[in-house]
Short mmCIF file of C-alpha atoms in Angstrom, two decimals:
data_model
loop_
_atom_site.label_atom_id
_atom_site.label_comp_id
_atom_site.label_asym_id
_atom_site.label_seq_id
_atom_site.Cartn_x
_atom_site.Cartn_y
_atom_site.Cartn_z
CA UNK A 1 -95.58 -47.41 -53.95
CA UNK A 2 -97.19 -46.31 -57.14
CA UNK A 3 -100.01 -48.43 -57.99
CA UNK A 4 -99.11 -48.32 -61.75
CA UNK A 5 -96.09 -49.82 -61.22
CA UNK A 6 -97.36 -52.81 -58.77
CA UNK A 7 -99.96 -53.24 -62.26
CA UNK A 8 -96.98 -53.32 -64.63
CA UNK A 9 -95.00 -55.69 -62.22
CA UNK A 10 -97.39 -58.12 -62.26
CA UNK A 11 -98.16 -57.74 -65.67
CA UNK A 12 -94.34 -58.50 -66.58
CA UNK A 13 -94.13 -61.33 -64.24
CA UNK A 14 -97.64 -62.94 -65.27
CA UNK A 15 -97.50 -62.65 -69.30
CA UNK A 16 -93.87 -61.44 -69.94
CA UNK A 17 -91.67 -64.53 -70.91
CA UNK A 18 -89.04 -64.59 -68.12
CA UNK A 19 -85.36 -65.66 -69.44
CA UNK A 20 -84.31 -65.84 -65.13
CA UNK A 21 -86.06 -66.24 -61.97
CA UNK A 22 -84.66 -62.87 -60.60
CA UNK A 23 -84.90 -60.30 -63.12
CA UNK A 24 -83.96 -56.49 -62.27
CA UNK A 25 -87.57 -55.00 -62.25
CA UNK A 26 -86.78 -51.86 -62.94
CA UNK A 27 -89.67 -49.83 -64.46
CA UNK A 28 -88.55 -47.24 -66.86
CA UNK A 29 -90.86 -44.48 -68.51
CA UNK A 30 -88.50 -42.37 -69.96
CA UNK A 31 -84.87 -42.09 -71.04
CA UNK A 32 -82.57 -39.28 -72.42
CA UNK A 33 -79.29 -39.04 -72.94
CA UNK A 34 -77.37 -40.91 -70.48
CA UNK A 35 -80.48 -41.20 -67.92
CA UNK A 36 -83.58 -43.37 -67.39
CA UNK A 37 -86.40 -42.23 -65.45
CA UNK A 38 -88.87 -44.81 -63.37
CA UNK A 39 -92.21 -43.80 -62.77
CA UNK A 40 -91.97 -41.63 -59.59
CA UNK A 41 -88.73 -39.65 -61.19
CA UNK A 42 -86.36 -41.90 -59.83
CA UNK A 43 -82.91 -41.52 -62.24
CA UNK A 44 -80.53 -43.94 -63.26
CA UNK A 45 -77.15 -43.14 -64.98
CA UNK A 46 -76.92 -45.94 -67.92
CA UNK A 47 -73.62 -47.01 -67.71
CA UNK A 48 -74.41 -50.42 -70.03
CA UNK A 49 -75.74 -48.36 -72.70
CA UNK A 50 -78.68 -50.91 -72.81
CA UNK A 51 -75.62 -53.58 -73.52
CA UNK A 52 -73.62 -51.71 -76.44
CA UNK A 53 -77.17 -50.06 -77.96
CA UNK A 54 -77.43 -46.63 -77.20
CA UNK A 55 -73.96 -45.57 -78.40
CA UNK A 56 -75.12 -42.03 -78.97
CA UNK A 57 -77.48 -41.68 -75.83
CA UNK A 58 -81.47 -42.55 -75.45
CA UNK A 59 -83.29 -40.80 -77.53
CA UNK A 60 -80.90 -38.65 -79.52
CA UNK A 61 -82.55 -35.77 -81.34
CA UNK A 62 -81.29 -36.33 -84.72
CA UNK A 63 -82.66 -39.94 -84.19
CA UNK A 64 -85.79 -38.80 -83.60
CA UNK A 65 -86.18 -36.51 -85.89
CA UNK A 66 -85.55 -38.84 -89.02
CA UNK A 67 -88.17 -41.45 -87.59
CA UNK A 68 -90.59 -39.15 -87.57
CA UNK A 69 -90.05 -37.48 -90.51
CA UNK A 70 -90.08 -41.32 -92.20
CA UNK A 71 -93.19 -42.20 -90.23
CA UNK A 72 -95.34 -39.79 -92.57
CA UNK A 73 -93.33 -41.65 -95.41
CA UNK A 74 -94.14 -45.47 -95.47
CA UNK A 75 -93.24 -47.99 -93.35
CA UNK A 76 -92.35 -51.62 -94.44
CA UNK A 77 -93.31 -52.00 -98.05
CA UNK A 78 -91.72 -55.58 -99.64
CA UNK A 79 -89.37 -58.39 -98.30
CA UNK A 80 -85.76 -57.06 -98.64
CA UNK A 81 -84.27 -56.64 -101.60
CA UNK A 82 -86.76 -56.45 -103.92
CA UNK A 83 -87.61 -52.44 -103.76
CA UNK A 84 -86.04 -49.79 -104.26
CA UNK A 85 -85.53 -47.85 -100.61
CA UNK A 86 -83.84 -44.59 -100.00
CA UNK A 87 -83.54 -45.15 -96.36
CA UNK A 88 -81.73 -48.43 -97.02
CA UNK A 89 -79.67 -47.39 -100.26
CA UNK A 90 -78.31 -44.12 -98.54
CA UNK A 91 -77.77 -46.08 -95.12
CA UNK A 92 -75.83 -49.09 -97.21
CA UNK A 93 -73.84 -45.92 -99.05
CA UNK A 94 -73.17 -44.43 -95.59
CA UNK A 95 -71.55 -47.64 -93.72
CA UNK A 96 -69.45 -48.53 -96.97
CA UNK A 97 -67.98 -44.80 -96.76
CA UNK A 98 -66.59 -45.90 -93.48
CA UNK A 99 -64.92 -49.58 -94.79
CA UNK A 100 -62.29 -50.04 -96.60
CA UNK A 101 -63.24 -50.53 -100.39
CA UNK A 102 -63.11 -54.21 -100.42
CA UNK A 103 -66.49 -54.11 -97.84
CA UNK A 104 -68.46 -52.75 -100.69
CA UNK A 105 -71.88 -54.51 -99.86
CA UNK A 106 -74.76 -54.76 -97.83
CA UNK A 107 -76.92 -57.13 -96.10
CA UNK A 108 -79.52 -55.77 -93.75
CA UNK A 109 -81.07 -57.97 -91.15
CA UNK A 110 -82.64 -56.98 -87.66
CA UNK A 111 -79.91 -58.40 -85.10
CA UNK A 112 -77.16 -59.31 -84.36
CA UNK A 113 -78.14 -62.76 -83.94
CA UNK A 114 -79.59 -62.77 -87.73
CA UNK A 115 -76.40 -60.73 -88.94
CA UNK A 116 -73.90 -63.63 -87.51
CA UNK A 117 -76.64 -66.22 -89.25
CA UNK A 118 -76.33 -64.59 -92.92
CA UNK A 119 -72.67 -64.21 -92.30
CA UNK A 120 -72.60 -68.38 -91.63
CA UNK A 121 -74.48 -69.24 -94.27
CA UNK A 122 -72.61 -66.42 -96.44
CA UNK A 123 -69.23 -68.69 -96.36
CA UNK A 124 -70.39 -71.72 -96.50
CA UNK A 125 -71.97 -71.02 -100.04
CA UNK A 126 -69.38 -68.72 -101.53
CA UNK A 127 -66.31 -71.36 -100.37
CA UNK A 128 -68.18 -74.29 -100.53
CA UNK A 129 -66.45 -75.88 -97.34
CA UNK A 130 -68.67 -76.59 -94.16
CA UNK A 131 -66.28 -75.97 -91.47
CA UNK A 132 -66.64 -73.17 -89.13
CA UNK A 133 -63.68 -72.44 -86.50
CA UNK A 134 -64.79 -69.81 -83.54
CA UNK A 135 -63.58 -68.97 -79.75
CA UNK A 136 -63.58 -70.47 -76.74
CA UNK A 137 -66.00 -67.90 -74.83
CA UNK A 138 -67.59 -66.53 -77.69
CA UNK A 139 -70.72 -64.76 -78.04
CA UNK A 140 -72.32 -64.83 -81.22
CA UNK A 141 -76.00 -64.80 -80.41
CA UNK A 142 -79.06 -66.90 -79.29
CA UNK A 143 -79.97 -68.73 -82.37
CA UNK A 144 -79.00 -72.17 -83.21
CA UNK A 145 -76.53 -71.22 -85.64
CA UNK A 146 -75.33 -68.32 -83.42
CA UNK A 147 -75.31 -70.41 -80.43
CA UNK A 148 -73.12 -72.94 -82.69
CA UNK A 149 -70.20 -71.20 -82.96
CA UNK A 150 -70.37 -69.80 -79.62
CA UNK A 151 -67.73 -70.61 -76.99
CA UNK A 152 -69.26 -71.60 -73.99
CA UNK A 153 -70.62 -75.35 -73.29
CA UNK A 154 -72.62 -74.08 -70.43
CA UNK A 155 -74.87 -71.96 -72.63
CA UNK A 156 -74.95 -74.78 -75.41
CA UNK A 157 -75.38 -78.01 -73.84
CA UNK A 158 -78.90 -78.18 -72.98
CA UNK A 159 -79.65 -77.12 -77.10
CA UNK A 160 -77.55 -80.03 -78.58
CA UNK A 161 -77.48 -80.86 -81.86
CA UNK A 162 -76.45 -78.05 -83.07
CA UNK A 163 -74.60 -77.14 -86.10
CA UNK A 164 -71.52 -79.86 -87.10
CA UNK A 165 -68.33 -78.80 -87.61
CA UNK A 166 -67.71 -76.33 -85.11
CA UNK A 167 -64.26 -75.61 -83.93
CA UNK A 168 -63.41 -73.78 -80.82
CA UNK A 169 -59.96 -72.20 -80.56
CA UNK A 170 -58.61 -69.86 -78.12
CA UNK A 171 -58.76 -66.15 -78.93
CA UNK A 172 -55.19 -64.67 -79.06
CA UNK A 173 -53.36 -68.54 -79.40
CA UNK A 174 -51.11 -67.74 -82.24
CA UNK A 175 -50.25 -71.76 -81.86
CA UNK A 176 -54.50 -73.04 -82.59
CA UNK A 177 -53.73 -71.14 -85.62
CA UNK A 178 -52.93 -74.17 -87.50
CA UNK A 179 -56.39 -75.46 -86.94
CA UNK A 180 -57.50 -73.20 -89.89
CA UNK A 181 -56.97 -75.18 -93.03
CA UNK A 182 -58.30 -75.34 -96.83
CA UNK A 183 -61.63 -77.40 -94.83
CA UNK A 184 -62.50 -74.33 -93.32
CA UNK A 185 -64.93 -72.37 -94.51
CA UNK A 186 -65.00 -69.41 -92.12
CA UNK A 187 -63.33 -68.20 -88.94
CA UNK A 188 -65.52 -65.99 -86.86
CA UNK A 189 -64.29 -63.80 -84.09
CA UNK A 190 -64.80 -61.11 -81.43
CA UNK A 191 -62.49 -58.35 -82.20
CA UNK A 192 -62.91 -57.60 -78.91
CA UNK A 193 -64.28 -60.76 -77.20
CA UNK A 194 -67.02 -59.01 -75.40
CA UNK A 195 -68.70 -61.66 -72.54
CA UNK A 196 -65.29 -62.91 -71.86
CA UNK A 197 -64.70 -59.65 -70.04
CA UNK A 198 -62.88 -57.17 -72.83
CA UNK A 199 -60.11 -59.36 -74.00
CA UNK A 200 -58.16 -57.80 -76.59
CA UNK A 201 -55.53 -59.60 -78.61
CA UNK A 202 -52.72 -57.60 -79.70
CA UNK A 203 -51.86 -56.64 -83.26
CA UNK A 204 -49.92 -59.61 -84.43
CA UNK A 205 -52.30 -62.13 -83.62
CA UNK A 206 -55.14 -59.94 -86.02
CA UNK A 207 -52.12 -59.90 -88.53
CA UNK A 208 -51.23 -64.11 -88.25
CA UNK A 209 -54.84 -64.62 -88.25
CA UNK A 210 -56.11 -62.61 -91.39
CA UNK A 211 -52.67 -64.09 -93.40
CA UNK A 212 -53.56 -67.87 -92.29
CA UNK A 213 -57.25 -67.02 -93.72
CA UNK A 214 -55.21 -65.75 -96.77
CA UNK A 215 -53.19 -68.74 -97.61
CA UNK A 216 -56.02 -71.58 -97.10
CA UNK A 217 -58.93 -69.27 -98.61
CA UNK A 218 -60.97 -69.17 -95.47
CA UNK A 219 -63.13 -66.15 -95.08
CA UNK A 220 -62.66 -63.80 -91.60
CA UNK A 221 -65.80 -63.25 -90.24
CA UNK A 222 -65.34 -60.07 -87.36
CA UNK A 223 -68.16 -60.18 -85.16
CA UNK A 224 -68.50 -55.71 -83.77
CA UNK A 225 -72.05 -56.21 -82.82
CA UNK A 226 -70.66 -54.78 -79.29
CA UNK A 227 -67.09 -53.29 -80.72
CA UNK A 228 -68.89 -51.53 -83.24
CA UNK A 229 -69.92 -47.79 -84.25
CA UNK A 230 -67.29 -45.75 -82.28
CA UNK A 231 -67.52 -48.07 -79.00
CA UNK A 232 -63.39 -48.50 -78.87
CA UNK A 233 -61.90 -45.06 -80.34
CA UNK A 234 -62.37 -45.97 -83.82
CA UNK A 235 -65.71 -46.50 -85.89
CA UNK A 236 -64.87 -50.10 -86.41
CA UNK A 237 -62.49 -51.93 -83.83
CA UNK A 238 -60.67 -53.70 -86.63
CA UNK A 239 -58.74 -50.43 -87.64
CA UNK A 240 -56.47 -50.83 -84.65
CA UNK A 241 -55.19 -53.70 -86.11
CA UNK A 242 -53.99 -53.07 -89.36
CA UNK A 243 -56.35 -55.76 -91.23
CA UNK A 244 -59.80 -56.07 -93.24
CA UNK A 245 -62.42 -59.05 -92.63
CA UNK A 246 -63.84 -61.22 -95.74
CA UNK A 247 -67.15 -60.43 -93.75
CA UNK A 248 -67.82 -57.53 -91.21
CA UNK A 249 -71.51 -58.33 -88.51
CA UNK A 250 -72.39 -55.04 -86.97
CA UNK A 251 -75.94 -54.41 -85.38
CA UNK A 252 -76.75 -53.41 -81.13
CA UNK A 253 -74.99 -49.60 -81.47
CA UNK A 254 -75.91 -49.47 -85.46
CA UNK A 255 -79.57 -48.25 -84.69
CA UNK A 256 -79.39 -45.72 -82.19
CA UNK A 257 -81.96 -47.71 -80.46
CA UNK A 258 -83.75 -49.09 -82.89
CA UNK A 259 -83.67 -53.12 -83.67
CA UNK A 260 -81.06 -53.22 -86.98
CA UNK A 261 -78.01 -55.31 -87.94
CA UNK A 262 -76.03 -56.14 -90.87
CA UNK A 263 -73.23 -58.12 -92.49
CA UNK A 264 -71.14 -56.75 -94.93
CA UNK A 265 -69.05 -58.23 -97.86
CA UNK A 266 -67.35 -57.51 -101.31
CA UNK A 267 -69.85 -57.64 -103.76
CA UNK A 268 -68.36 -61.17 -105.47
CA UNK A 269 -68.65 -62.46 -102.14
CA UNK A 270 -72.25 -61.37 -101.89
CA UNK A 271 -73.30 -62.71 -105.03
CA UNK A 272 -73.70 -66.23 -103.88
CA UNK A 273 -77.10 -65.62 -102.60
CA UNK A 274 -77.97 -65.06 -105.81
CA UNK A 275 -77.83 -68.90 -107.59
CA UNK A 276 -78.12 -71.95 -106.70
CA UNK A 277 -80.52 -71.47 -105.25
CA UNK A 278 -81.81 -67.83 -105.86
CA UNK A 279 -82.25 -65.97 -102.90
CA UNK A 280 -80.57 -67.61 -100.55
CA UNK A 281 -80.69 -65.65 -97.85
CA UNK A 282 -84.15 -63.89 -97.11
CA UNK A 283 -85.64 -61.34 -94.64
CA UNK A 284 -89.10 -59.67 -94.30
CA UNK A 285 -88.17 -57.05 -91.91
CA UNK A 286 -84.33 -56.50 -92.33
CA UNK A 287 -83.62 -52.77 -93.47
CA UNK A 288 -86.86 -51.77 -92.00
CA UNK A 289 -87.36 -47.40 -93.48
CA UNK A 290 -87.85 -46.61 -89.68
CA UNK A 291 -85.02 -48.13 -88.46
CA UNK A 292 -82.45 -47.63 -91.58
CA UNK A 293 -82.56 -43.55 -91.10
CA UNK A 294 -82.24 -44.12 -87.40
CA UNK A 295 -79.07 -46.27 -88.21
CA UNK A 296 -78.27 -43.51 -90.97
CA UNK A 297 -78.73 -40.66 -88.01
CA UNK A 298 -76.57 -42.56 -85.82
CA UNK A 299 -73.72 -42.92 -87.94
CA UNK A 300 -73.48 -38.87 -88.80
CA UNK A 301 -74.54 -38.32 -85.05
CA UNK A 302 -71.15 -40.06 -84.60
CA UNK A 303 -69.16 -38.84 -87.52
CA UNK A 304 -70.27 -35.23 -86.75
CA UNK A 305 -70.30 -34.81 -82.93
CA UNK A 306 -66.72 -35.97 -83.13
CA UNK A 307 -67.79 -38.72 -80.71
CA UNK A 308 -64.64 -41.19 -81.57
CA UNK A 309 -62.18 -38.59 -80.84
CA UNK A 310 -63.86 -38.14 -76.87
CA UNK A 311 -63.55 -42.19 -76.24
CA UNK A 312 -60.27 -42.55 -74.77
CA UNK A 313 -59.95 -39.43 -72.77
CA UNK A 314 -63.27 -40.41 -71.40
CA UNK A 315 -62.10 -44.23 -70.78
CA UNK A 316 -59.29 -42.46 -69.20
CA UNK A 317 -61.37 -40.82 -66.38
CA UNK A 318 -62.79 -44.15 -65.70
CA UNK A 319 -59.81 -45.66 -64.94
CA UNK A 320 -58.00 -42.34 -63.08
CA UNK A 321 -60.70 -42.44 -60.68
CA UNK A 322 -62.05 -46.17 -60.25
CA UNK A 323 -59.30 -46.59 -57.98
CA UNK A 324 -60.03 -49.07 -54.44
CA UNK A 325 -58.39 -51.86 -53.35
CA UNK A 326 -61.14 -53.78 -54.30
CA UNK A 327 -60.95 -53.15 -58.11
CA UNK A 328 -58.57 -55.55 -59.17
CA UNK A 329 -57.69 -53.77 -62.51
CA UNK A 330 -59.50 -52.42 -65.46
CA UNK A 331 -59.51 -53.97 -69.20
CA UNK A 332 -60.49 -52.05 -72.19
CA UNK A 333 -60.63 -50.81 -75.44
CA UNK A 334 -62.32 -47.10 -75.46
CA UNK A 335 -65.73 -47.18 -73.97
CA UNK A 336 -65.96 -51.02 -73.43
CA UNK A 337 -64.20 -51.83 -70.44
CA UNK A 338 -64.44 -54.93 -67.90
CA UNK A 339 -63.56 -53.43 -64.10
CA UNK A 340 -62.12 -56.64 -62.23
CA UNK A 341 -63.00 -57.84 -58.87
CA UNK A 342 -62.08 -60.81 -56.49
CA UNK A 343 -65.48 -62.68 -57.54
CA UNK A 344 -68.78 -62.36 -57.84
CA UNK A 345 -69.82 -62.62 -54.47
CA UNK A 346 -67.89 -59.59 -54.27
CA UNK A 347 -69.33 -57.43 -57.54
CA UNK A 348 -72.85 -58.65 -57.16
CA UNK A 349 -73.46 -56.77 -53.97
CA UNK A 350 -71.73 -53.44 -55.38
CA UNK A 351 -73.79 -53.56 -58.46
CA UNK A 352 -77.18 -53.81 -56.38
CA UNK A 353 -75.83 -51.08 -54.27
CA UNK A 354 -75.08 -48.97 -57.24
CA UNK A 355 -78.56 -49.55 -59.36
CA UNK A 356 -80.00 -48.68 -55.51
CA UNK A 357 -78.37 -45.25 -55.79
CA UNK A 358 -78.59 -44.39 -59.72
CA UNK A 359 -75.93 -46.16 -61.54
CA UNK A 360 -76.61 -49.16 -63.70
CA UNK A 361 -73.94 -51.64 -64.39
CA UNK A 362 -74.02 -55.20 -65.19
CA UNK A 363 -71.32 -58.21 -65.36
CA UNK A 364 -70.68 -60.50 -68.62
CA UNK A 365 -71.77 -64.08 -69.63
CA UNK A 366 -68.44 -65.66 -69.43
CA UNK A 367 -66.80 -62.90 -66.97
CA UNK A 368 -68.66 -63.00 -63.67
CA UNK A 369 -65.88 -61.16 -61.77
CA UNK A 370 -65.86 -58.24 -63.58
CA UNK A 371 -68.13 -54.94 -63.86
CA UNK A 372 -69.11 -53.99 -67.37
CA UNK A 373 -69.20 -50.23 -68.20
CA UNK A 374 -70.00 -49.23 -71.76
CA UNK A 375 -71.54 -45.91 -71.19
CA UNK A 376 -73.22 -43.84 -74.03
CA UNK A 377 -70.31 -42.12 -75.80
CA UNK A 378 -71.85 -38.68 -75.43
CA UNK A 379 -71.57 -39.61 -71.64
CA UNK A 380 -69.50 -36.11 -69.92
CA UNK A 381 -66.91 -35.71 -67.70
CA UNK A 382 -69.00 -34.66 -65.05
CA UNK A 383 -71.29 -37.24 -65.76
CA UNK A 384 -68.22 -39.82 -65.23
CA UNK A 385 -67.10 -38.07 -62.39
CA UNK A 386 -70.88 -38.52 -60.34
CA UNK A 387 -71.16 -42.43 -61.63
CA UNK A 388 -67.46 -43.30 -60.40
CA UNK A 389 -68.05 -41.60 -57.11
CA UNK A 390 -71.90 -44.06 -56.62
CA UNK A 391 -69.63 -46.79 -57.55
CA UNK A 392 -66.68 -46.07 -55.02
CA UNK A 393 -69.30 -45.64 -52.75
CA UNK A 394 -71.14 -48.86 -53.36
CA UNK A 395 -67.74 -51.04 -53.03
CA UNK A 396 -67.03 -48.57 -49.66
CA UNK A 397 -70.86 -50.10 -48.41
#
């Protein structure tokens, strides 16, 4: 075995913080595109996208190019929202050219976690209520206020108190509806509920939901920190539904690997960080120059390569040839798709075979029957084509 990676190994497992006792320990050196190479040129096919991050591939050119070109620029400068940035202004001009012109302003954080947080604290101010209704099997994030409004006790219990008035409904009940009244300050949901395995609701339920927000003046958070940036077909997954959030939380695919999130608003909305009391909401890194023209890369990388317009042709293939009487069925929405099996004592097996022979895939939080695949979306055909066949071989083993 290479004796640098035996040094690393221990090094992670010795002065690493460790979030389980059986983590993959996989050493990478070096990723393009779709692949990641370990240290003796061992390959794996990224089929997880580093969990809804590398939208447009490791290491994408463009990306790279603007970082560097920025690094012999400056580099963080002021808390946000004091100076005047070009790689934040033109980013913040770039994502409101793909909203609708009600999302008219920025907030730039680092995560998702922090996006969700501002968003929070962004409707309680500007409505003045305290009540915050979510979904049962939510994912939000890892901070207290995050992990508030998230749906699953298992992942909350052992961090009580948290936040008060939290509400858990079911995503898709058109009946828990009425639990939204002139008390609540904000709903917050998954477009596409992401570690409850890809559930989608349909159409009506986005349309029943965003006119009950109308009528008692409750603000619609949409969490696309996973749907986000081209992942289901469309740059943002709330354009298959016919409807516009109060508040729109993007980050993971936003940075084309870099760390970068946002939430966006109308500029009203926004205002209310601005009194009483005066900036109230505050960030030292968010909108980082480095990471703000990777995020601006990543969106023409998208717009340009005509990325959106590949996703369900490509989701397509998937589900053509992940055929086996194993595979239960397949949920998705474009690229983000939740492959079904009997349990996990059935997946876990086939996605240790499959890292084993060069594909990596991964299950959800909430969803531990089901495979995730969120590939890169500049992911091939043929590149679909080999990573179906190590899977159908790793269910065959």
């Amino acid at each position: 075995m290479h004796p640098d990676f035996m040094n690393n190994r221990q090094l992670f497992l010795n002065h690493l913080a460790q979030t389980t006792d059986f983590p993959l320990l996989i050493e990478i050196e070096k990723a393009e595109g779709v692949y990641m190479y370990g240290p003796d040129g061992e390959s794996y096919l990224d089929l997880i996208s580093g969990i809804g991050v590398s939208n447009i591939g490791h290491r994408h050119p463009k990306v790279i190019q603007a970082i560097k070109e920025q690094l012999d620029k400056y580099l963080h400068l002021m808390v946000y929202g004091e100076y005047v940035q070009s790689p934040q202004t033109q980013l913040a001009k770039a994502l409101c050219d793909t909203l609708p012109e009600s999302l008219d302003n920025v907030y730039l954080v680092n995560s998702g976690s922090e996006a969700v947080e501002g968003a929070l604290k962004l409707a309680k101010r500007f409505t003045n209520r305290r009540e915050i209704i979510s979904c049962v099997d939510a994912y939000h994030g890892s901070s207290q206020g995050a992990l508030s409004v998230g749906g699953n006790e298992v992942f909350k219990r052992a961090y009580r108190p948290l936040l008060p008035g939290i509400k858990n409904v079911v995503y898709g009940s058109f009946h828990q509806l009425n639990e939204i009244t002139e008390q609540t300050a904000a709903v917050i949901v998954e477009t596409i509920q992401g570690e409850a395995g890809i559930k989608v609701a349909c159409r009506e339920y986005f349309q029943a939901l965003r006119k009950k927000c109308n009528e008692t003046g409750t603000l619609l958070i949409l969490d696309e920190i996973q749907a986000g940036f081209g992942r289901t077909g469309k740059f943002w997954a709330f354009e298959h539904f016919g409807i516009e959030p109060d508040i729109l939380v993007c980050a993971k695919g936003m940075g084309g690997g870099m760390p970068i999130g946002a939430f966006i608003a109308n500029k009203d909305v926004m205002g209310a960080f601005k009194n009483n009391p005066l900036l109230g909401h505050i960030t030292t890194f968010g909108g980082h120059p480095v990471s703000a023209v990777a995020s601006l890369a990543t969106i023409q990388v998208i717009q340009e390569e005509g990325l959106m317009e590949q996703v369900e042709e490509k989701a397509n293939l998937f589900k053509q040839l992940l055929i086996h009487p194993k595979i239960k069925g397949i949920r998705n929405k474009g690229l983000m798709m939740a492959v079904e099996f009997e349990s996990f004592d059935v997946l876990k097996p086939i996605i240790d075979r499959a890292i084993t022979n060069g594909v990596i895939t991964d299950w959800f939080l909430f969803c531990d029957d089901a495979m995730r695949i969120a590939p890169p979306l500049v992911i091939t055909a043929e590149e679909i084509k080999r990573a179906c066949q190590i899977i159908l071989d790793a269910i065959g083993d």
